[in-house]
Amino acid sequence: MEVRFPAAAPESRPASNNEAFRHAIPTFADDAARRDWLIEMLGEPNCRKLGLFPIPESLTLSVVIPVYDERATIHEILRRVRAVPIRKQIIVVDDCSRDGTREILRELEASSSGDLKVVFQDRNQGKGAALRRGFREATGDIVIVQDADLEYDPEQYPDLIQPILDNQADVVFGSRFSGETHRVLYFWHSLANKILTLLSNMCTNLNLTDMEVCYKVFRREVIQGISLKSDRFGFEPEVTAKVARFKFPGQNGQPPRPCRIYEVPV
């Protein structure tokens, strides 16, 4: 005769530490709320080491994007820029695109919530000319250059503007060659970049590692306080040389102050 025993009730296992921690984290409406919660929980000094720090609500970041034939990427770069939890003025300068980018930008500007301003050049003049036009339109406290080809990630904006918010810098250059980790570039491209950076450093007495990088960040009074002439890719060495010579007017009997320049890995 077969004897059957009643099945034992399954043991209830205590929740793992990971599960308990996951349940302890609240949900957040946006990235800004998540950042504020982390700062409260971990403390501001620890969060700064992680690249998390409070951004003043009054701050406006002007993002200047020169565009030429970027139909394939213009939607995505604007989505990424808008996703950064900082109040922004987005300025797109179309350098007489011929692939349909202009038509896309007209539609995007018409449907925007007011954060997007599009400027159309009447003829192709080059990246330097497009940036000059964008800088003139900037009204934010800080101005950053953003390429439209998706090579650079707008998620890095908080790290790039931190030295300015901490009043340690007036201009910040990104660098693809500093820091413990970096993106691998083509050899001849990186070699040419390093030679150009070396020549620039010899002329400006700076020690930059990546003068040709896209990400350059300025206090608005700096970039609008220098006169730029280069229409094309000569913009990079020209703006570097001129911010190196830029001086803030003296105040309260103090002499003029030179521009403080930082680098941040990108």
Tab-separated table of C-alpha atoms in Angstrom:
chain	number	residue	atom	x	y	z
A	1	MET	CA	0.000	0.000	0.000
A	2	GLU	CA	1.462	3.340	-1.069
A	3	VAL	CA	1.622	5.964	1.634
A	4	ARG	CA	1.376	9.605	0.570
A	5	PHE	CA	2.554	12.438	2.786
A	6	PRO	CA	1.105	15.913	2.491
A	7	ALA	CA	3.301	18.286	0.544
A	8	ALA	CA	5.283	20.623	2.758
A	9	ALA	CA	4.413	24.259	2.488
A	10	PRO	CA	7.080	26.165	0.578
A	11	GLU	CA	9.493	27.985	2.809
A	12	SER	CA	9.291	31.731	2.654
A	13	ARG	CA	12.702	33.109	1.909
A	14	PRO	CA	13.702	36.513	3.209
A	15	ALA	CA	14.152	39.100	0.523
A	16	SER	CA	17.717	39.468	-0.637
A	17	ASN	CA	19.648	42.630	0.037
A	18	ASN	CA	19.369	43.578	-3.622
A	19	GLU	CA	15.597	43.149	-3.601
A	20	ALA	CA	15.244	45.139	-0.392
A	21	PHE	CA	17.436	47.921	-1.808
A	22	ARG	CA	15.437	47.975	-5.030
A	23	HIS	CA	12.171	48.324	-3.140
A	24	ALA	CA	13.661	51.133	-1.029
A	25	ILE	CA	14.378	53.321	-4.070
A	26	PRO	CA	11.421	55.529	-4.959
A	27	THR	CA	10.301	56.248	-8.495
A	28	PHE	CA	11.159	59.612	-9.988
A	29	ALA	CA	9.377	61.924	-12.371
A	30	ASP	CA	12.571	62.846	-14.195
A	31	ASP	CA	16.371	62.771	-14.038
A	32	ALA	CA	16.509	66.013	-12.056
A	33	ALA	CA	14.390	64.493	-9.271
A	34	ARG	CA	16.604	61.389	-9.243
A	35	ARG	CA	19.731	63.553	-8.960
A	36	ASP	CA	18.273	65.583	-6.106
A	37	TRP	CA	17.380	62.378	-4.221
A	38	LEU	CA	20.892	60.963	-4.632
A	39	ILE	CA	22.445	64.204	-3.391
A	40	GLU	CA	20.203	64.099	-0.325
A	41	MET	CA	20.990	60.438	0.376
A	42	LEU	CA	24.742	60.399	-0.337
A	43	GLY	CA	25.687	63.972	0.489
A	44	GLU	CA	26.904	66.624	-1.912
A	45	PRO	CA	30.685	65.946	-1.519
A	46	ASN	CA	30.281	62.256	-2.437
A	47	CYS	CA	27.945	63.058	-5.307
A	48	ARG	CA	30.407	65.557	-6.756
A	49	LYS	CA	33.001	62.784	-6.953
A	50	LEU	CA	30.466	60.819	-9.003
A	51	GLY	CA	29.713	63.768	-11.268
A	52	LEU	CA	26.385	64.489	-9.567
A	53	PHE	CA	25.882	67.999	-8.262
A	54	PRO	CA	23.041	70.497	-7.951
A	55	ILE	CA	22.427	72.707	-10.970
A	56	PRO	CA	20.835	76.088	-10.205
A	57	GLU	CA	17.262	76.266	-11.425
A	58	SER	CA	17.985	79.740	-12.798
A	59	LEU	CA	20.779	78.436	-15.056
A	60	THR	CA	20.213	78.402	-18.814
A	61	LEU	CA	22.595	76.501	-21.084
A	62	SER	CA	22.779	77.699	-24.696
A	63	VAL	CA	23.579	74.754	-26.986
A	64	VAL	CA	24.893	75.875	-30.383
A	65	ILE	CA	24.653	73.178	-33.074
A	66	PRO	CA	26.133	73.909	-36.531
A	67	VAL	CA	24.438	71.722	-39.134
A	68	TYR	CA	25.231	70.811	-42.722
A	69	ASP	CA	23.478	67.878	-44.432
A	70	GLU	CA	22.568	66.109	-41.183
A	71	ARG	CA	19.189	64.713	-42.192
A	72	ALA	CA	20.063	61.248	-40.852
A	73	THR	CA	20.973	62.440	-37.331
A	74	ILE	CA	19.189	65.739	-36.647
A	75	HIS	CA	16.170	64.156	-34.942
A	76	GLU	CA	18.318	61.997	-32.665
A	77	ILE	CA	20.791	64.700	-31.636
A	78	LEU	CA	17.951	67.039	-30.678
A	79	ARG	CA	16.294	64.236	-28.705
A	80	ARG	CA	19.538	63.593	-26.800
A	81	VAL	CA	20.124	67.292	-26.107
A	82	ARG	CA	16.578	67.748	-24.835
A	83	ALA	CA	16.926	64.690	-22.579
A	84	VAL	CA	19.624	66.381	-20.475
A	85	PRO	CA	17.944	67.682	-17.276
A	86	ILE	CA	19.178	71.263	-17.611
A	87	ARG	CA	17.161	74.232	-18.826
A	88	LYS	CA	18.379	74.923	-22.344
A	89	GLN	CA	18.241	77.273	-25.274
A	90	ILE	CA	18.940	75.147	-28.368
A	91	ILE	CA	20.290	77.080	-31.331
A	92	VAL	CA	20.661	75.184	-34.612
A	93	VAL	CA	22.460	77.000	-37.427
A	94	ASP	CA	21.876	75.352	-40.795
A	95	ASP	CA	24.756	76.102	-43.153
A	96	CYS	CA	22.664	75.858	-46.339
A	97	SER	CA	22.057	72.097	-46.253
A	98	ARG	CA	20.975	70.415	-49.485
A	99	ASP	CA	19.757	67.008	-48.275
A	100	GLY	CA	16.423	68.037	-46.762
A	101	THR	CA	17.770	69.057	-43.353
A	102	ARG	CA	16.390	72.590	-43.755
A	103	GLU	CA	12.857	71.325	-44.310
A	104	ILE	CA	13.092	69.038	-41.283
A	105	LEU	CA	14.339	71.925	-39.134
A	106	ARG	CA	11.454	74.159	-40.209
A	107	GLU	CA	8.995	71.478	-39.090
A	108	LEU	CA	10.819	70.908	-35.802
A	109	GLU	CA	10.968	74.610	-34.968
A	110	ALA	CA	7.277	75.068	-35.752
A	111	SER	CA	6.320	72.196	-33.441
A	112	SER	CA	8.773	72.993	-30.625
A	113	SER	CA	7.811	74.248	-27.192
A	114	GLY	CA	9.958	77.347	-27.605
A	115	ASP	CA	13.314	75.817	-26.633
A	116	LEU	CA	14.513	75.533	-30.258
A	117	LYS	CA	15.720	78.416	-32.409
A	118	VAL	CA	16.773	77.662	-35.985
A	119	VAL	CA	18.924	80.034	-38.035
A	120	PHE	CA	19.257	79.461	-41.776
A	121	GLN	CA	22.386	80.674	-43.538
A	122	ASP	CA	21.621	81.973	-47.039
A	123	ARG	CA	24.758	80.290	-48.435
A	124	ASN	CA	27.296	77.741	-47.272
A	125	GLN	CA	29.924	79.593	-45.230
A	126	GLY	CA	31.531	76.917	-43.035
A	127	LYS	CA	31.447	75.740	-39.425
A	128	GLY	CA	33.206	78.812	-38.034
A	129	ALA	CA	30.673	81.181	-39.602
A	130	ALA	CA	27.778	79.044	-38.350
A	131	LEU	CA	29.164	79.071	-34.813
A	132	ARG	CA	29.672	82.855	-34.868
A	133	ARG	CA	26.043	83.273	-35.822
A	134	GLY	CA	24.925	80.893	-33.098
A	135	PHE	CA	27.014	82.639	-30.446
A	136	ARG	CA	25.371	85.952	-31.323
A	137	GLU	CA	21.947	84.400	-30.711
A	138	ALA	CA	22.915	82.886	-27.335
A	139	THR	CA	21.230	84.293	-24.231
A	140	GLY	CA	22.101	81.570	-21.688
A	141	ASP	CA	24.558	81.852	-18.820
A	142	ILE	CA	26.814	79.183	-20.353
A	143	VAL	CA	27.346	78.349	-24.028
A	144	ILE	CA	28.400	74.931	-25.362
A	145	VAL	CA	29.246	73.729	-28.878
A	146	GLN	CA	27.546	70.503	-29.998
A	147	ASP	CA	28.146	68.699	-33.296
A	148	ALA	CA	25.140	67.034	-34.933
A	149	ASP	CA	26.837	63.801	-36.067
A	150	LEU	CA	26.285	61.886	-32.772
A	151	GLU	CA	30.014	61.492	-32.071
A	152	TYR	CA	29.664	63.386	-28.784
A	153	ASP	CA	27.101	62.530	-26.121
A	154	PRO	CA	25.083	65.361	-24.522
A	155	GLU	CA	24.855	63.286	-21.323
A	156	GLN	CA	28.287	64.745	-20.545
A	157	TYR	CA	26.961	68.310	-20.232
A	158	PRO	CA	26.799	68.220	-16.393
A	159	ASP	CA	30.460	67.154	-16.157
A	160	LEU	CA	31.509	69.790	-18.678
A	161	ILE	CA	29.778	72.709	-16.973
A	162	GLN	CA	30.714	71.703	-13.394
A	163	PRO	CA	34.033	73.648	-13.275
A	164	ILE	CA	32.178	76.805	-14.338
A	165	LEU	CA	29.389	76.296	-11.813
A	166	ASP	CA	32.023	75.744	-9.123
A	167	ASN	CA	33.608	79.069	-10.146
A	168	GLN	CA	36.862	77.313	-10.981
A	169	ALA	CA	36.780	77.944	-14.732
A	170	ASP	CA	35.518	80.368	-17.344
A	171	VAL	CA	36.107	78.068	-20.319
A	172	VAL	CA	36.104	74.260	-20.408
A	173	PHE	CA	37.538	72.085	-23.176
A	174	GLY	CA	36.581	68.455	-23.494
A	175	SER	CA	39.452	66.047	-24.098
A	176	ARG	CA	39.437	62.675	-25.838
A	177	PHE	CA	43.008	62.014	-24.680
A	178	SER	CA	42.894	62.627	-20.929
A	179	GLY	CA	41.502	60.456	-18.155
A	180	GLU	CA	41.881	56.751	-17.451
A	181	THR	CA	39.573	55.645	-20.257
A	182	HIS	CA	39.051	57.226	-23.656
A	183	ARG	CA	37.594	56.508	-27.048
A	184	VAL	CA	39.993	54.887	-29.521
A	185	LEU	CA	40.509	57.098	-32.584
A	186	TYR	CA	42.155	56.522	-35.947
A	187	PHE	CA	45.941	56.738	-35.607
A	188	TRP	CA	46.656	59.367	-38.275
A	189	HIS	CA	43.694	61.465	-37.173
A	190	SER	CA	44.861	61.453	-33.550
A	191	LEU	CA	48.471	62.133	-34.579
A	192	ALA	CA	47.445	65.164	-36.654
A	193	ASN	CA	45.287	66.344	-33.756
A	194	LYS	CA	48.194	66.086	-31.314
A	195	ILE	CA	50.501	68.010	-33.666
A	196	LEU	CA	47.935	70.783	-34.093
A	197	THR	CA	47.375	70.871	-30.324
A	198	LEU	CA	51.134	71.085	-29.724
A	199	LEU	CA	51.479	74.006	-32.140
A	200	SER	CA	48.514	75.732	-30.499
A	201	ASN	CA	50.022	75.233	-27.039
A	202	MET	CA	53.326	76.719	-28.204
A	203	CYS	CA	51.492	79.845	-29.377
A	204	THR	CA	49.139	80.200	-26.391
A	205	ASN	CA	51.331	78.888	-23.537
A	206	LEU	CA	48.554	76.473	-22.564
A	207	ASN	CA	48.874	72.734	-21.940
A	208	LEU	CA	45.720	71.442	-23.617
A	209	THR	CA	45.589	67.832	-24.761
A	210	ASP	CA	42.815	68.146	-27.394
A	211	MET	CA	42.484	71.556	-29.013
A	212	GLU	CA	40.390	70.155	-31.913
A	213	VAL	CA	37.682	68.613	-29.707
A	214	CYS	CA	34.095	69.606	-30.414
A	215	TYR	CA	33.068	70.174	-26.793
A	216	LYS	CA	34.035	73.702	-25.821
A	217	VAL	CA	32.102	75.450	-23.060
A	218	PHE	CA	32.178	79.177	-22.312
A	219	ARG	CA	30.737	81.680	-19.962
A	220	ARG	CA	28.588	83.705	-22.333
A	221	GLU	CA	30.472	86.932	-21.610
A	222	VAL	CA	33.682	85.248	-22.764
A	223	ILE	CA	32.516	83.908	-26.123
A	224	GLN	CA	30.559	87.070	-26.875
A	225	GLY	CA	33.475	89.198	-25.733
A	226	ILE	CA	35.947	88.000	-28.375
A	227	SER	CA	35.939	88.735	-32.109
A	228	LEU	CA	36.088	85.599	-34.259
A	229	LYS	CA	36.964	85.762	-37.957
A	230	SER	CA	37.513	82.209	-39.212
A	231	ASP	CA	34.670	80.855	-41.361
A	232	ARG	CA	35.663	77.212	-41.484
A	233	PHE	CA	37.653	74.776	-39.342
A	234	GLY	CA	40.185	77.437	-38.418
A	235	PHE	CA	37.667	78.226	-35.682
A	236	GLU	CA	39.321	75.737	-33.308
A	237	PRO	CA	42.824	77.275	-33.088
A	238	GLU	CA	41.430	80.808	-33.348
A	239	VAL	CA	39.003	80.512	-30.437
A	240	THR	CA	41.675	78.750	-28.358
A	241	ALA	CA	44.180	81.544	-28.940
A	242	LYS	CA	41.654	84.273	-28.202
A	243	VAL	CA	40.270	82.806	-24.977
A	244	ALA	CA	43.896	82.339	-23.836
A	245	ARG	CA	44.371	86.107	-24.232
A	246	PHE	CA	40.943	87.103	-22.907
A	247	LYS	CA	40.878	89.119	-19.689
A	248	PHE	CA	37.958	90.095	-17.506
A	249	PRO	CA	37.896	93.816	-16.641
A	250	GLY	CA	39.336	94.701	-13.246
A	251	GLN	CA	36.880	95.471	-10.463
A	252	ASN	CA	37.219	97.289	-7.139
A	253	GLY	CA	40.735	98.405	-7.944
A	254	GLN	CA	41.854	94.900	-8.930
A	255	PRO	CA	43.781	94.344	-12.188
A	256	PRO	CA	42.136	92.530	-15.138
A	257	ARG	CA	41.799	88.796	-14.577
A	258	PRO	CA	42.838	86.219	-17.208
A	259	CYS	CA	40.447	83.561	-18.391
A	260	ARG	CA	40.604	80.290	-16.416
A	261	ILE	CA	40.601	77.245	-18.723
A	262	TYR	CA	39.897	73.654	-17.662
A	263	GLU	CA	39.813	70.292	-19.429
A	264	VAL	CA	37.316	67.497	-18.767
A	265	PRO	CA	37.598	63.974	-20.246
A	266	VAL	CA	34.933	63.141	-22.850
